């Protein structure tokens, strides 16, 4: 088994009374493409928020390459090497596409206040390097043509890609994608699947995916974890998950009886 | 498949103790020290060390009454802030000016009553009409401000409606200044006599300038009374102001919690879009909220003018800011909280300078200091519930 | 960018800044003479003190060049007027001063110098009673060669900000209403005032309050002072308190209000603890009326109430209602000579209303003194144009003696004071201010003359 | 129908407010065109015209109907005013509307009797309304030209008495001659080659310059000299009298060259020269006529109509051409524009005279503060209503360090020391430059301290708490018990002007900044430094972090931006700029007085940042000129400045939230250029 990248043990999150996450364990291995699935409101996005420091988790341990991230705010988590996208694309209203990517690189750049004011040679060099890297990334996601355009005015599919490019800009080793294919047509979903594979193969990035498109999940992920009402009800390879009765029950609701007219999938 | 561990096996992580949280957060630490220092100074003044205490109990009692009166006026304005914030999660900066509009229109009403002799013949009716006109004009101004300045910006980014509110507040103040002039105007003296049979007990104080006693003058009367050993100076208008603002607050609370449109208002406060899906006419609810806020601010304006007897286009600004502080103190969005916040701020503002032996120039410093302290220790205010990020 | 390189950058910037500032001139000492009023004596700025002050003023402004105002033949001699003509709170005061100057010029439209006659015109500018406004108007006049002298500025903050600019171009200004005590002691060469300084008004008020009833005073020993936080209010209270404690009286409480606040009951309650016999308030009518009215609520209804020239207006009486009865106010206009009453009827005829503020006569005197000074010091040039040597004009105004002005016989004290030392004390009786006494400074001590009832 | 008439209703309400506020009384004697049009007439006519145009414009009807629509709009605005005049006869309005010092009738009815006056007034409303309606039906271009030239004439009429001494007639004459000769000369001879045309233009211009030099040397221009043509001393005479025969040909040579290149050079330069020429002609006209009567009005109307005719076309083309340039060319153009503006700014005080320089100084101070607040509000999105607190810290630090005070006299309050003692004990007094650096650092630290408690607050909470801090500091400065330190209500007086003593390098170099022009250069230098720092920060990684934080705080944090540090940085730098401005303001006013640090200053600066365009530095500069400069020049309007601010704030947010000079345009071009 390859080396363990992300190790979440007993994650607990309560919103005054409602327990969103109850003792969730999840392990993701280096260079793996894992998925996190479950019906709506199962706590998938909450899990992402706790891992990336958006919400402070109440209990449990989050180890990333052995180093604990518990209690760290979002800006430290991204420094450690975890980047994420959002369920509904949250882009910056007043910024162009390339600026989004440059902001994404913020944690990797070092220009200080004085360097910026005096535009020291260091600052200028770093700025041009950053611009080059940003253009390379846009090339990679295929947004070169839209570089100077206001990001929020782009069509929905392209906005998704801006968000991914922005996440990649911080050179993460683990990328958390929150329902990237929401609102995409089959052709776009197909492109995204290839794109995710290229991310893992060419750039060696580990992917953790939240997705409802079962076809995409089953074909692309190597390991799947299923959440329901904040509890982990199953985990394993796509094949095992498809056969797991609890998963079906969670998704399709309780079976009326053994031989009911629905029958086995 | 790793076995799913049972919950109980885990060792629970204890939440950090309040004290350690305090130490780690420097801002809270410093403000805690300042508060402690002030408390000690106050204690030194109150306790009768060598001889009489610096700060006599009857002085405290009298200032408490002044503070409650001023506080109930702040409360009436604060209710307007809380209502609007609850619905639009936006501070209606122009609310101070809406308060002033009520006071000013009340002035025209009461002077007209004086001219037509109604004030002399039937003061109670004249006062009632003044209050009504004050409340109605404030409501009209509030609706106009909402219609022109706020409605088009309903879903603009957070900063935009706030800046329009500041603009509306300045514009309103200046329009009144240009129309009605900057000179301060005075409410005529009016007497509202009740309980004539209390005359003998009042003795000489009950006699007005004509020498006869017509009972307790609720508006202009000043009576020296010793209560449980404290000689106090009672102004019935204090209790009138306090009682009326309490009554209006309760009426508002009943309206919001017991009526159908009150329920609609709470729904819109919870989530505007979902409420719209449930068939609530959001625009009408928002307009009603502004009307209610305006009515209360207008009442506050007229009471303020009866109590302080002076009105000018500039009286709206400072009480407006103080009332916001009160609303935040009580817990923004919470009606009893606004009432409590208003009274609390009124009392502290009046009592603290003399209790701490400071000059009353620092009255406003104490008011704003209080606001900062609350936001540092309990951003959701004393009665408020935790502000979820959506509405925070 | 390695760490050291960045530190290098920071060091370079700091060295540059230090070097740049080090080469700045050694600090030139400007001895600001705060209004150090000797406890016993009257604040007389002795001539030699003013010489030393002028020397320091020179350090502040450029060395005084010999400058002159030149008015070509047939042109107009311009007298500048700097007063607050807008801003509702101050407009009545400014317009009243403008009318005083206009009436003076109506009576004397021209200036006769060496046989030639020149029409005099008034250029009124609005200084908004603020430091910024005062300075803007000062630079406007300094840039206009035809302006000979200036009546104004109106408020103490404007006077203080504009004075250095008028000094630099060697102008002469006579203010009808800047009463802040330290203005004539800060070494300004251009500043004069035809109004009684607060230094006098405060002292005479203190004497009037302290002296026993039989000597024309109120016989009060316990006084509480309140001011409204303006330079005028703060300065006046300071002078009065100093003199009152020197006389043996006791300032039992001294506090201040913030303008714009309306509820002073907490403050008055605090003061009530000290049981003062009189409340002395230095500020403007609206706040004065609130204090007078609310003092009853705090149990001080039997305490007397006294203000200064700021509150001596009908607005105070209207706003305070019946709690204004018996209130005292000191004011600069004392001499009720027939010239003054003739002027007042002229005023009523020209503008159809009573003067809304007390400074019209001072403006009238200031304008006339400027006209006298021009006629005394100006000369005709070869081509018939009028040349006014500003330095000579300034010296003339600084040495005016026994000038029969509306506000009394005016004498200059050499450092800017150009006013009679009489202060009128009036009291509110049946809805109007009635003058009940006149206090004047006679060689150092205060003489109180009671008007017969 | 109602929807179409709504603009007319709004305008009619505005007209009623205007009349009832007594503004017409104070405007009555203010003549726009001497003898013919008073400011009242211009205002009312303008309102009715606008009502006519808006109503008819909405309905998009043929000209016949449009004129009718215009009339209806005229009625809607005129009728209530007529009723008001009649009402006035019945009851005394003065009690309610205190500002009506004169009856409304006197101002509106062109001093005619009641009935004829009302008829004349009402018919003129109809007429102007009809004109408005007609204008809206005619082509958009002609409508825009007429409206703009009418507005330009009114503005020039209002400002005429201040502009008549900007350019001496002789200067205007020579500049015009140089341009015309350059244009005509090169057109006739050097038609073909660019260099030939340039040379000829240069030569013609230089010839004109030489003639001007001779004239200056001949003393004809001295006061009273024959050729003076007016009372303003011509600049020709002032500029370096000794070398006039060399300098003047050079200057006019350049002008000649510009004239020559009018046709061939890129549209931008020719547009600049084109409108520069128009401005010079108008200023010369004003200087010659020294007054503004009907003849001048017609002249200015004609000139502005001609200028506006080609205005949109020229601007579009120059923008198109600008975008077509290569990167290098763009950089050259940008540098050229910067140098040209710098040149104009450096020579401005010589032309404008002391009063206008004083106004520019005030505008300059507000620009510095605007740039600072722009970082806090425009970039970082932190609505700071207590900005005046840092302005006050800067002013009082200068006050305390450059005059005898408790800090510089070793803890002894200066009152206690008699005259001579002050000189000996107060050794701590610094010169302006040292104190300036301390002032900037002190206000920066102030920004840090006041920023820390408010880090977690958002939007409206932040606004109120910063407003509270501003008030707390203002009250502390005025507080009696602090009078030995801050001088309580008196503030700190006798703050000396800066002195630059370079006598060590060259005995002659001893500059005292006591004149308005010297302060102007000091303020100009500070503005350039401020722009340098703010634009570099804005365009750097930190600037992007701020803008991200303003757009969406949570996502910004997810990008690795430490919110606390970024916010504190914005607060500190913004405060440092305010301190820099405060120090300059204190030394400019010779003192720091508590009254000049009221909430009004914070609102002024906030308005010019927001109306100028949040996040854009040119927006701040433009905002400062309009919101601070204009009311200073039109002094009788300064009373309505606050009303204008309030209404403008609401209007900007409703109609143009990105502001007058939006950051989008500026940043995009800046980025494009910087590559």
XYZ file of N, CA, C and O in Angstrom, chain A residues 88-184:
388
model
N -20.857 25.558 -4.578
C -21.319 26.583 -5.547
C -20.082 27.449 -5.805
O -19.462 27.930 -4.879
N -19.741 27.633 -7.072
C -18.436 28.292 -7.366
C -18.400 29.674 -6.694
O -19.245 30.528 -6.937
N -17.452 29.864 -5.834
C -17.319 31.180 -5.146
C -16.085 31.892 -5.722
O -14.952 31.705 -5.255
N -16.340 32.670 -6.780
C -15.219 33.402 -7.405
C -15.209 34.838 -6.874
O -16.161 35.293 -6.239
N -14.126 35.560 -7.133
C -14.001 36.956 -6.671
C -14.655 37.874 -7.705
O -14.233 37.892 -8.864
N -15.627 38.646 -7.262
C -16.421 39.454 -8.181
C -15.595 40.433 -8.978
O -15.869 40.708 -10.134
N -14.520 41.001 -8.351
C -13.841 42.127 -9.029
C -12.534 41.691 -9.692
O -11.638 42.507 -9.850
N -12.395 40.423 -10.028
C -11.072 40.010 -10.502
C -11.148 39.245 -11.828
O -12.139 38.545 -12.085
N -10.054 39.394 -12.601
C -10.003 38.667 -13.890
C -9.530 37.229 -13.616
O -9.142 36.898 -12.491
N -9.551 36.439 -14.654
C -9.231 35.005 -14.511
C -7.799 34.846 -14.002
O -7.533 34.153 -13.015
N -6.891 35.571 -14.641
C -5.469 35.361 -14.259
C -5.242 35.845 -12.821
O -4.494 35.255 -12.038
N -6.013 36.893 -12.415
C -5.840 37.355 -11.027
C -6.272 36.271 -10.047
O -5.693 36.094 -8.984
N -7.323 35.515 -10.430
C -7.767 34.419 -9.544
C -6.617 33.439 -9.302
O -6.324 33.067 -8.154
N -5.940 33.107 -10.398
C -4.851 32.123 -10.244
C -3.725 32.734 -9.414
O -3.171 32.107 -8.508
N -3.448 34.012 -9.661
C -2.365 34.657 -8.886
C -2.720 34.680 -7.398
O -1.862 34.473 -6.525
N -4.018 34.924 -7.102
C -4.411 34.911 -5.679
C -4.244 33.498 -5.115
O -3.778 33.303 -3.981
N -4.563 32.526 -5.957
C -4.400 31.139 -5.512
C -2.971 30.853 -5.090
O -2.702 30.094 -4.150
N -2.034 31.562 -5.746
C -0.603 31.317 -5.430
C -0.160 32.077 -4.186
O 1.022 32.028 -3.826
N -1.084 32.803 -3.591
C -0.671 33.717 -2.511
C 0.217 33.005 -1.494
O 1.286 33.493 -1.117
N -0.187 31.814 -1.078
C 0.572 31.161 0.018
C 1.967 30.771 -0.450
O 2.874 30.596 0.356
N 2.165 30.668 -1.764
C 3.499 30.213 -2.236
C 4.430 31.393 -2.512
O 5.611 31.229 -2.738
N 3.861 32.625 -2.553
C 4.737 33.779 -2.911
C 5.285 34.403 -1.629
O 4.721 34.249 -0.549
N 6.378 35.182 -1.779
C 7.035 35.712 -0.571
C 7.182 37.217 -0.592
O 7.782 37.793 0.310
N 6.615 37.899 -1.623
C 6.851 39.365 -1.683
C 6.265 40.022 -0.445
O 5.083 39.881 -0.159
N 7.116 40.724 0.272
C 6.666 41.400 1.509
C 6.196 42.810 1.193
O 6.144 43.224 0.032
N 5.860 43.553 2.248
C 5.303 44.911 2.069
C 6.361 45.791 1.415
O 6.108 46.435 0.396
N 7.572 45.770 1.977
C 8.623 46.671 1.450
C 8.946 46.308 0.009
O 9.043 47.172 -0.858
N 9.067 44.984 -0.255
C 9.375 44.594 -1.641
C 8.311 45.157 -2.575
O 8.606 45.702 -3.633
N 7.054 45.055 -2.160
C 5.963 45.494 -3.055
C 6.074 46.993 -3.285
O 6.002 47.474 -4.411
N 6.287 47.730 -2.174
C 6.293 49.210 -2.316
C 7.463 49.629 -3.202
O 7.294 50.400 -4.166
N 8.631 49.108 -2.920
C 9.816 49.582 -3.672
C 9.964 48.815 -4.984
O 10.876 49.112 -5.770
N 9.058 47.859 -5.211
C 9.171 47.028 -6.431
C 10.623 46.602 -6.632
O 11.239 46.833 -7.683
N 11.126 45.933 -5.590
C 12.544 45.523 -5.654
C 12.710 44.468 -6.765
O 11.734 43.831 -7.164
N 13.957 44.287 -7.229
C 14.190 43.259 -8.273
C 13.568 41.921 -7.861
O 12.940 41.237 -8.668
N 13.672 41.579 -6.565
C 13.089 40.302 -6.107
C 11.604 40.305 -6.410
O 11.059 39.360 -6.995
N 10.954 41.408 -6.085
C 9.492 41.432 -6.268
C 9.154 41.283 -7.751
O 8.291 40.489 -8.129
N 9.891 42.035 -8.567
C 9.560 41.985 -10.012
C 9.785 40.574 -10.552
O 8.959 40.029 -11.279
N 10.898 39.962 -10.096
C 11.176 38.612 -10.635
C 10.068 37.658 -10.205
O 9.487 36.935 -11.016
N 9.721 37.735 -8.917
C 8.704 36.788 -8.432
C 7.389 37.006 -9.166
O 6.689 36.078 -9.541
N 7.093 38.288 -9.417
C 5.819 38.607 -10.077
C 5.787 38.018 -11.485
O 4.812 37.360 -11.883
N 6.907 38.179 -12.206
C 6.882 37.662 -13.593
C 6.868 36.130 -13.566
O 6.140 35.491 -14.328
N 7.596 35.546 -12.617
C 7.557 34.065 -12.531
C 6.127 33.613 -12.253
O 5.593 32.702 -12.885
N 5.500 34.312 -11.298
C 4.129 33.906 -10.927
C 3.226 34.006 -12.163
O 2.419 33.115 -12.447
N 3.421 35.121 -12.920
C 2.565 35.300 -14.117
C 2.789 34.130 -15.078
O 1.836 33.544 -15.611
N 4.057 33.766 -15.238
C 4.338 32.646 -16.167
C 3.651 31.373 -15.672
O 2.924 30.702 -16.400
N 3.841 31.093 -14.380
C 3.237 29.843 -13.834
C 1.717 29.893 -14.005
O 1.063 28.916 -14.377
N 1.171 31.088 -13.786
C -0.287 31.203 -13.893
C -0.721 30.905 -15.332
O -1.673 30.140 -15.570
N 0.041 31.453 -16.258
C -0.358 31.207 -17.677
C -0.227 29.725 -18.007
O -1.083 29.150 -18.687
N 0.813 29.102 -17.425
C 0.961 27.655 -17.700
C -0.258 26.917 -17.163
O -0.852 26.057 -17.818
N -0.680 27.280 -15.964
C -1.847 26.613 -15.368
C -3.091 26.846 -16.230
O -3.857 25.912 -16.493
N -3.262 28.108 -16.682
C -4.446 28.384 -17.513
C -4.396 27.536 -18.769
O -5.399 27.010 -19.242
N -3.150 27.406 -19.301
C -2.950 26.535 -20.472
C -3.442 25.128 -20.132
O -4.232 24.520 -20.843
N -3.063 24.667 -18.952
C -3.370 23.295 -18.539
C -4.883 23.098 -18.446
O -5.428 22.084 -18.866
N -5.577 24.119 -17.923
C -7.037 23.970 -17.800
C -7.749 24.479 -19.051
O -8.972 24.395 -19.140
N -6.996 25.050 -19.989
C -7.600 25.476 -21.262
C -8.348 26.786 -21.152
O -9.409 26.987 -21.742
N -7.811 27.728 -20.350
C -8.508 29.022 -20.208
C -7.647 30.158 -20.737
O -7.919 31.320 -20.450
N -6.635 29.840 -21.532
C -5.707 30.906 -21.957
C -6.444 32.044 -22.645
O -6.153 33.226 -22.440
N -7.476 31.689 -23.406
C -8.136 32.742 -24.213
C -8.862 33.727 -23.300
O -9.069 34.890 -23.647
N -9.208 33.296 -22.077
C -10.069 34.176 -21.259
C -9.277 34.915 -20.184
O -9.811 35.419 -19.206
N -7.969 34.997 -20.377
C -7.082 35.444 -19.298
C -7.515 36.759 -18.641
O -7.639 36.871 -17.439
N -7.806 37.768 -19.499
C -8.070 39.102 -18.912
C -9.551 39.320 -18.611
O -9.949 40.387 -18.173
N -10.379 38.317 -18.879
C -11.829 38.569 -18.729
C -12.217 38.478 -17.257
O -11.581 37.783 -16.464
N -13.299 39.158 -16.916
C -13.832 39.095 -15.552
C -14.359 37.672 -15.338
O -15.210 37.193 -16.102
N -13.841 37.015 -14.306
C -14.144 35.582 -14.130
C -15.643 35.333 -14.003
O -16.175 34.365 -14.551
N -16.340 36.251 -13.309
C -17.756 35.936 -13.025
C -18.622 36.033 -14.275
O -19.775 35.659 -14.251
N -18.049 36.606 -15.341
C -18.895 36.758 -16.557
C -18.723 35.546 -17.481
O -19.278 35.535 -18.560
N -17.902 34.580 -17.105
C -17.681 33.429 -18.000
C -18.855 32.440 -17.879
O -19.583 32.459 -16.882
N -19.044 31.596 -18.890
C -20.092 30.550 -18.758
C -19.754 29.598 -17.608
O -18.600 29.521 -17.154
N -20.772 28.878 -17.125
C -20.688 28.103 -15.885
C -19.524 27.101 -15.926
O -18.686 27.067 -15.017
N -19.417 26.374 -17.038
C -18.377 25.328 -17.126
C -17.005 25.936 -16.951
O -16.159 25.439 -16.206
N -16.782 27.077 -17.589
C -15.448 27.718 -17.511
C -15.205 28.211 -16.086
O -14.095 28.130 -15.570
N -16.290 28.704 -15.434
C -16.079 29.187 -14.052
C -15.563 28.043 -13.184
O -14.679 28.211 -12.338
N -16.129 26.873 -13.415
C -15.667 25.679 -12.660
C -14.160 25.507 -12.854
O -13.410 25.315 -11.906
N -13.749 25.660 -14.117
C -12.315 25.411 -14.391
C -11.459 26.492 -13.728
O -10.367 26.207 -13.235
N -11.985 27.753 -13.697
C -11.197 28.814 -13.028
C -10.967 28.407 -11.577
O -9.870 28.516 -11.022
N -12.043 27.881 -10.971
C -11.931 27.516 -9.551
C -10.894 26.410 -9.355
O -10.064 26.472 -8.434
N -10.893 25.462 -10.277
C -9.902 24.360 -10.168
C -8.496 24.916 -10.369
O -7.575 24.635 -9.591
N -8.355 25.803 -11.387
C -7.018 26.394 -11.645
C -6.563 27.159 -10.394
O -5.413 27.066 -9.948
N -7.530 27.867 -9.781
C -7.159 28.645 -8.577
C -6.682 27.701 -7.474
O -5.712 27.975 -6.745
N -7.366 26.584 -7.333
C -6.977 25.612 -6.283
C -5.599 25.035 -6.601
O -4.734 24.927 -5.726
N -5.350 24.726 -7.898
C -4.049 24.124 -8.278
C -2.906 25.113 -8.060
O -1.769 24.728 -7.816
N -3.233 26.409 -8.101
C -2.159 27.428 -8.041
C -1.355 27.295 -6.750
O -0.183 27.651 -6.690
N -1.983 26.775 -5.662
C -1.216 26.710 -4.398
C -0.417 25.397 -4.325
O -0.037 24.972 -3.231
N -0.200 24.785 -5.519
C 0.626 23.568 -5.593
C 0.274 22.576 -4.485
O 1.102 22.254 -3.610
N -0.981 22.147 -4.480
C -1.380 21.221 -3.399
C -0.883 19.809 -3.670
O -0.605 19.454 -4.815
N -0.794 19.024 -2.610
C -0.531 17.587 -2.866
C -1.871 16.854 -2.740
O -2.014 15.739 -3.238
N -2.882 17.464 -2.088
C -4.204 16.832 -2.002
C -5.234 17.837 -2.485
O -5.253 18.997 -2.008
N -6.064 17.461 -3.467
C -7.079 18.390 -4.008
C -8.467 17.870 -3.646
O -8.813 16.725 -3.959
N -9.230 18.693 -2.948
C -10.597 18.291 -2.560
C -11.573 18.953 -3.543
O -11.656 20.184 -3.606
N -12.292 18.127 -4.335
C -13.225 18.675 -5.329
C -14.650 18.463 -4.817
O -15.053 17.309 -4.581
N -15.395 19.555 -4.618
C -16.752 19.471 -4.073
C -17.765 19.558 -5.225
O -18.024 20.623 -5.762
N -18.275 18.381 -5.632
C -19.276 18.247 -6.719
C -18.857 19.057 -7.954
O -19.551 19.977 -8.372
N -17.660 18.759 -8.524
C -17.186 19.542 -9.671
C -18.104 19.416 -10.879
O -18.184 20.310 -11.708
N -18.843 18.322 -10.998
C -19.613 18.139 -12.253
C -21.045 18.650 -12.097
O -21.874 18.469 -12.985
N -21.334 19.276 -10.943
C -22.726 19.751 -10.766
C -23.058 20.700 -11.914
O -22.273 21.607 -12.215
N -24.161 20.473 -12.586
C -24.611 21.380 -13.641
C -23.881 21.178 -14.955
O -23.947 22.005 -15.843
N -23.121 20.062 -15.078
C -22.380 19.854 -16.349
C -23.127 18.820 -17.199
O -23.748 17.899 -16.663
